[in-house]
Coordinates of C-alpha atoms in Angstrom, one line a residue:
M1 CA -4.2 -62.4 8.2
S2 CA -7.5 -61.4 9.8
L3 CA -9.8 -59.4 7.7
E4 CA -9.6 -56.8 10.5
L5 CA -6.0 -56.1 10.1
L6 CA -4.7 -54.9 6.7
T7 CA -1.2 -54.0 5.5
I8 CA -0.6 -50.5 4.1
K9 CA -0.2 -51.9 0.7
T10 CA -3.7 -53.5 0.9
V11 CA -5.2 -50.3 2.3
S12 CA -3.6 -48.4 -0.5
R13 CA -5.2 -50.7 -3.0
L14 CA -8.6 -50.5 -1.3
T15 CA -8.7 -46.7 -1.0
G16 CA -6.9 -45.6 -4.1
I17 CA -4.5 -43.6 -1.9
S18 CA -0.7 -44.1 -2.3
S19 CA 1.4 -45.5 0.4
H20 CA 3.4 -42.3 0.5
T21 CA 0.2 -40.2 0.9
L22 CA -1.1 -42.6 3.6
R23 CA 2.0 -42.1 5.6
A24 CA 1.9 -38.3 5.1
W25 CA -1.7 -38.1 6.2
E26 CA -1.0 -40.1 9.3
R27 CA 2.3 -38.3 10.2
R28 CA 1.3 -34.7 9.4
Y29 CA -2.4 -34.7 10.3
G30 CA -3.2 -37.8 12.3
A31 CA -5.9 -38.7 9.8
V32 CA -5.9 -42.4 11.1
K33 CA -4.0 -44.1 13.8
P34 CA -3.0 -47.6 12.7
S35 CA -1.6 -50.1 15.1
R36 CA 2.0 -50.9 14.9
S37 CA 3.8 -54.2 15.2
P38 CA 7.0 -54.5 17.3
S39 CA 9.0 -54.0 14.1
G40 CA 6.9 -50.9 13.2
Q41 CA 4.8 -52.3 10.5
R42 CA 1.4 -50.6 10.2
S43 CA -1.8 -52.6 10.5
Y44 CA -5.1 -51.0 9.6
S45 CA -8.7 -51.9 10.5
M46 CA -11.7 -51.7 8.2
E47 CA -12.8 -48.7 10.1
D48 CA -9.6 -47.1 9.0
V49 CA -10.3 -47.9 5.5
E50 CA -13.8 -46.5 5.6
R51 CA -12.5 -43.3 7.1
L52 CA -9.7 -43.0 4.5
R53 CA -12.2 -43.5 1.8
L54 CA -14.3 -40.7 3.1
L55 CA -11.3 -38.4 3.4
K56 CA -10.2 -39.2 -0.1
S57 CA -13.7 -38.5 -1.5
L58 CA -13.7 -35.1 0.2
V59 CA -10.1 -34.3 -1.0
D60 CA -11.3 -35.1 -4.5
K61 CA -14.1 -32.4 -4.0
D62 CA -11.3 -29.8 -3.4
F63 CA -11.2 -30.0 0.4
T64 CA -7.7 -30.1 1.9
I65 CA -6.7 -32.8 4.1
S66 CA -5.7 -30.2 6.8
Q67 CA -9.3 -29.1 7.0
I68 CA -10.9 -32.4 7.5
A69 CA -8.3 -34.8 8.9
D70 CA -9.4 -34.1 12.6
L71 CA -13.2 -34.3 12.0
A72 CA -15.1 -37.1 13.7
Q73 CA -16.3 -40.0 11.5
E74 CA -20.0 -39.0 11.8
D75 CA -19.0 -35.4 10.6
L76 CA -17.1 -36.8 7.7
V77 CA -20.1 -39.0 6.7
Q78 CA -22.4 -35.9 6.9
L79 CA -20.1 -33.7 4.9
A80 CA -19.5 -36.4 2.2
T81 CA -23.3 -36.9 2.0
K82 CA -23.9 -33.2 1.6
E83 CA -21.2 -32.8 -1.1
A84 CA -22.6 -35.7 -3.0
A85 CA -26.1 -34.1 -2.8
M86 CA -24.7 -30.8 -4.1
T87 CA -22.9 -32.4 -6.9
N88 CA -26.1 -34.1 -8.1
Q89 CA -28.1 -30.8 -7.9
L90 CA -25.6 -28.7 -9.7
A91 CA -26.1 -28.2 -13.5
P92 CA -23.7 -26.4 -16.0
S93 CA -26.4 -23.5 -16.1
S94 CA -26.7 -23.1 -12.4
T95 CA -26.9 -19.5 -11.2
I96 CA -26.7 -17.5 -8.0
T97 CA -30.1 -17.3 -6.1
P98 CA -30.9 -14.2 -4.1
Q99 CA -30.7 -16.0 -0.8
L100 CA -27.8 -18.3 -1.3
A101 CA -25.0 -18.0 -3.6
V102 CA -20.6 -18.9 -1.5
V103 CA -16.5 -16.0 -1.8
G104 CA -14.5 -19.2 -1.6
Q105 CA -11.5 -19.0 0.8
E106 CA -10.6 -22.2 -1.0
L107 CA -10.1 -22.0 -4.8
P108 CA -12.3 -22.1 -7.9
P109 CA -14.4 -25.2 -8.7
S110 CA -13.3 -27.6 -11.3
G111 CA -16.2 -26.5 -13.5
I112 CA -14.7 -23.1 -14.2
Q113 CA -14.2 -22.4 -18.0
L114 CA -10.4 -21.9 -18.6
S115 CA -8.7 -20.3 -21.6
P116 CA -7.7 -23.0 -24.2
G117 CA -4.5 -24.6 -23.2
M118 CA -3.8 -22.3 -20.2
N119 CA -4.4 -24.8 -17.3
S120 CA -2.4 -27.6 -18.9
N121 CA 0.5 -25.3 -20.0
I122 CA 1.1 -22.3 -17.8
V123 CA 0.0 -23.8 -14.6
Q124 CA 1.8 -27.1 -15.0
T125 CA 5.0 -25.4 -16.2
I126 CA 4.9 -23.2 -13.1
L127 CA 4.4 -26.3 -11.0
N128 CA 7.4 -27.9 -12.6
C129 CA 9.6 -24.9 -11.8
L130 CA 8.3 -24.9 -8.3
Q131 CA 9.2 -28.6 -7.8
D132 CA 12.8 -27.8 -8.9
Y133 CA 13.0 -24.5 -6.9
K134 CA 13.5 -22.6 -10.1
L135 CA 12.1 -19.4 -8.5
P136 CA 13.3 -16.7 -11.0
E137 CA 11.9 -18.7 -14.0
L138 CA 8.6 -19.3 -12.0
N139 CA 8.3 -15.5 -11.4
E140 CA 8.9 -14.8 -15.1
L141 CA 6.1 -17.3 -15.9
L142 CA 3.8 -15.6 -13.5
T143 CA 4.6 -12.2 -15.1
R144 CA 3.9 -13.5 -18.6
A145 CA 0.6 -15.0 -17.4
K146 CA -0.4 -11.7 -15.8
F147 CA 0.2 -9.7 -18.9
T148 CA -1.3 -12.5 -21.2
H149 CA -4.5 -13.0 -19.3
G150 CA -5.3 -9.7 -17.8
A151 CA -6.4 -9.0 -14.2
R152 CA -9.6 -11.1 -14.0
D153 CA -8.5 -14.1 -15.8
F154 CA -5.0 -14.1 -14.1
A155 CA -6.9 -14.2 -10.8
L156 CA -9.4 -16.9 -11.8
M157 CA -7.4 -19.1 -14.1
V158 CA -3.9 -18.9 -12.8
C159 CA -3.7 -17.8 -9.2
G160 CA -6.7 -19.8 -7.9
P161 CA -5.9 -23.2 -9.5
L162 CA -2.2 -22.8 -8.7
M163 CA -2.8 -22.3 -5.0
R164 CA -5.3 -25.1 -4.8
K165 CA -3.1 -27.5 -6.5
V166 CA 0.0 -26.7 -4.4
G167 CA -2.1 -26.9 -1.2
Q168 CA -3.1 -30.5 -2.2
M169 CA 0.4 -31.3 -3.1
V170 CA 1.7 -30.3 0.3
A171 CA -1.1 -32.0 2.1
V172 CA -0.1 -35.4 0.7
G173 CA 3.6 -34.8 0.9
E174 CA 4.3 -34.3 -2.8
M175 CA 5.6 -30.7 -2.2
D176 CA 7.3 -29.2 0.7
V177 CA 5.9 -26.3 2.8
S178 CA 8.9 -24.2 1.7
Q179 CA 7.9 -24.4 -1.8
E180 CA 4.3 -23.4 -1.0
H181 CA 5.6 -20.4 0.9
A182 CA 8.0 -19.4 -1.9
L183 CA 5.0 -19.6 -4.4
S184 CA 2.9 -17.6 -2.0
A185 CA 5.4 -14.8 -1.7
L186 CA 5.9 -14.5 -5.5
M187 CA 2.2 -14.6 -6.2
R188 CA 1.4 -12.1 -3.5
N189 CA 3.8 -9.7 -5.1
Q190 CA 2.3 -10.3 -8.6
I191 CA -1.2 -9.7 -7.2
A192 CA -0.1 -6.4 -5.5
Q193 CA 1.0 -5.3 -9.0
V194 CA -2.3 -6.2 -10.5
I195 CA -4.1 -4.2 -7.9
Q196 CA -1.8 -1.2 -8.3
S197 CA -2.4 -1.3 -12.1
L198 CA -6.3 -1.3 -11.9
Q199 CA -7.6 2.2 -12.1
F200 CA -10.4 3.0 -9.5
N201 CA -11.7 6.3 -8.3
P202 CA -11.8 6.6 -4.4
L203 CA -14.8 8.9 -4.9
A204 CA -16.8 6.4 -7.0
L205 CA -20.4 5.9 -6.2
K206 CA -21.5 3.0 -4.1
P207 CA -21.4 0.0 -3.8
S208 CA -18.0 0.1 -1.8
F209 CA -16.4 -3.2 -0.6
A210 CA -14.2 -4.0 2.3
F211 CA -12.2 -7.3 2.5
A212 CA -10.9 -9.1 5.5
T213 CA -10.6 -12.6 7.0
I214 CA -11.9 -13.4 10.4
E215 CA -9.7 -13.3 13.6
N216 CA -7.0 -15.9 13.8
D217 CA -7.4 -16.8 10.1
L218 CA -4.3 -16.0 8.2
H219 CA -5.5 -17.5 4.9
E220 CA -5.4 -14.4 2.7
F221 CA -5.5 -15.5 -0.9
G222 CA -9.2 -16.0 -1.1
I223 CA -9.9 -12.4 -0.3
L224 CA -6.9 -11.2 -2.3
I225 CA -8.3 -13.0 -5.4
S226 CA -11.8 -11.7 -4.7
H227 CA -10.3 -8.1 -4.3
V228 CA -8.9 -8.4 -7.9
L229 CA -12.1 -9.6 -9.3
T230 CA -14.0 -6.7 -7.7
L231 CA -11.5 -4.1 -8.9
S232 CA -11.5 -5.6 -12.5
Q233 CA -15.3 -4.5 -12.5
G234 CA -14.4 -0.9 -11.6
L235 CA -16.1 -1.1 -8.1
H236 CA -14.6 0.8 -5.2
T237 CA -12.6 -1.5 -2.7
N238 CA -10.9 -1.3 0.7
Y239 CA -8.6 -4.2 1.5
L240 CA -8.2 -4.6 5.3
G241 CA -6.2 -7.8 5.2
A242 CA -6.2 -11.1 7.2
N243 CA -6.8 -11.8 10.9
L244 CA -9.1 -8.8 11.6
P245 CA -11.2 -8.7 14.8
A246 CA -14.9 -8.3 14.2
T247 CA -15.0 -5.0 16.3
S248 CA -12.3 -3.5 14.1
L249 CA -13.9 -4.5 10.9
V250 CA -17.1 -2.9 12.2
S251 CA -15.2 0.4 13.0
A252 CA -13.3 0.4 9.6
S253 CA -16.4 -0.4 7.6
R254 CA -18.3 2.4 9.3
A255 CA -15.5 4.9 8.7
L256 CA -15.1 3.8 5.0
G257 CA -18.9 3.8 4.3
A258 CA -18.6 0.1 3.1
T259 CA -21.9 -1.2 1.7
H260 CA -20.5 -4.7 1.2
I261 CA -18.1 -6.7 3.4
V262 CA -16.4 -9.7 2.1
I263 CA -14.9 -12.0 4.7
G264 CA -13.1 -15.3 4.4
S265 CA -13.0 -18.2 6.8
A266 CA -11.1 -21.2 5.8
K267 CA -11.2 -23.8 8.7
L268 CA -14.0 -26.4 8.9
F269 CA -15.7 -27.0 12.3
P270 CA -18.0 -29.9 13.3
D271 CA -20.9 -27.7 14.1
W272 CA -21.9 -24.1 13.8
E273 CA -21.9 -23.4 17.5
S274 CA -18.2 -24.3 17.8
N275 CA -17.3 -22.3 14.6
P276 CA -15.7 -19.0 15.5
L277 CA -17.4 -17.5 12.3
K278 CA -20.7 -17.7 14.3
S279 CA -19.6 -15.2 17.0
Y280 CA -17.8 -13.0 14.3
L281 CA -21.0 -12.8 12.3
D282 CA -23.0 -12.2 15.5
T283 CA -20.8 -9.2 16.3
L284 CA -21.2 -7.8 12.7
D285 CA -24.9 -8.3 12.9
A286 CA -25.2 -6.4 16.1
N287 CA -23.1 -3.4 15.1
L288 CA -23.1 -2.8 11.3
P289 CA -25.2 0.0 9.8
S290 CA -28.6 -1.3 8.5
G291 CA -28.4 -2.3 4.8
T292 CA -24.8 -3.5 5.0
E293 CA -24.4 -6.8 3.1
V294 CA -22.0 -9.4 4.2
W295 CA -20.5 -11.9 1.7
V296 CA -18.9 -15.0 3.3
G297 CA -16.3 -17.2 1.8
G298 CA -15.4 -20.8 2.9
R299 CA -17.1 -24.2 3.1
S300 CA -18.9 -23.8 6.5
P301 CA -22.6 -23.6 6.0
V302 CA -24.0 -20.3 7.4
P303 CA -27.6 -20.2 8.7
T304 CA -28.3 -16.9 7.0
E305 CA -31.9 -16.7 8.3
D306 CA -30.6 -16.2 11.8
Y307 CA -29.3 -12.8 11.0
K308 CA -31.1 -9.6 10.2
M309 CA -28.2 -8.3 7.9
G310 CA -28.1 -9.6 4.5
I311 CA -25.7 -12.5 4.1
R312 CA -24.6 -14.3 0.9
T313 CA -22.2 -17.2 0.8
F314 CA -20.1 -18.3 -2.1
S315 CA -18.5 -21.7 -2.9
G316 CA -16.0 -20.5 -5.4
F317 CA -14.5 -17.6 -7.2
E318 CA -16.6 -18.2 -10.3
E319 CA -19.8 -17.6 -8.4
F320 CA -18.3 -14.5 -6.8
D321 CA -17.2 -13.2 -10.1
R322 CA -20.7 -13.5 -11.6
A323 CA -22.3 -11.8 -8.5
I324 CA -19.7 -8.9 -8.9
Q325 CA -20.5 -8.5 -12.7
E326 CA -24.2 -8.4 -12.0
L327 CA -23.8 -5.8 -9.3
A328 CA -21.4 -3.7 -11.6
E329 CA -24.1 -3.8 -14.4
R330 CA -26.6 -2.5 -12.0
T331 CA -24.3 0.4 -11.0
P332 CA -22.6 1.6 -14.3
A333 CA -21.4 4.8 -12.8
T334 CA -18.9 2.9 -10.9
R335 CA -17.3 1.2 -13.8
L336 CA -14.2 3.4 -14.3
G337 CA -11.2 3.1 -16.5
S338 CA -10.6 1.9 -20.0
P339 CA -10.7 -1.8 -21.0
A340 CA -7.0 -1.6 -21.7
L341 CA -6.2 -1.1 -18.1
Q342 CA -7.9 -4.5 -17.4
N343 CA -5.1 -6.0 -19.4
F344 CA -2.3 -3.9 -18.2

């Protein structure tokens, strides 16, 4: 066999990606396009291997294959290089800087400190139930975790890791989309109960937050979890939901007197000019009242210096949670409700 043509078994060994996952990435996302023999056997080039290694390295960094599968090779190289540089720069004591901090539409970073035994027990048990479509048992586990952990930890340590893991499993064909949708429905109901249980005062002093995702972005869990984290600190919130046009967000924010706007944008784009987040932020920058802060979630780098409004970006929920805590500590008048309410 020529070194230029490799079987799927060889490619699996060279990349560390199972044959099943390779087929799923090709079939569902067009990640690579191997040639086929008359009998249908796949043959891969070394260029395919290089691309697959890049994709795997990014998936290992918590990207989803659906986000990156259609990126050009040079964009993958650039993204992988950037992620490697960020990993080398991060330390356990890293903190948010005033200029750059990222609300992650995607889920909490692996460095988050979990309660002892939680992630390995509750989350894995829930995943096992989901694999077997044991939805009543799964819902009972979510309810138990909600009451055991309280609002903040339920959002950070259960909801976030669960949605990230299930998204990864669906991407590689280890779980069906129907299972992801079932979990989403059950978890959305649980989060709604959490939000209803958190006491807040609609007349609370500023700051006041508004939450939305950009137009045509239906990925809602990032802003839902961020909403819970903000409520758990007693801050005033207004949840506007997913797929909100920029002009509508401006109108709502003005009417509500929002001082902070949290927006999520899940999809990656090769460059800033082609990213719909750019035009969205342009509209906000031109129309929001002076002094409004915009907090942006997702992995797209945002040139914050291009905007006159204040912009902060968050790479994960842990960073967002720290920022919310710091803000709440500076405005104690907004911290309403007894600690017991934070644990239902």
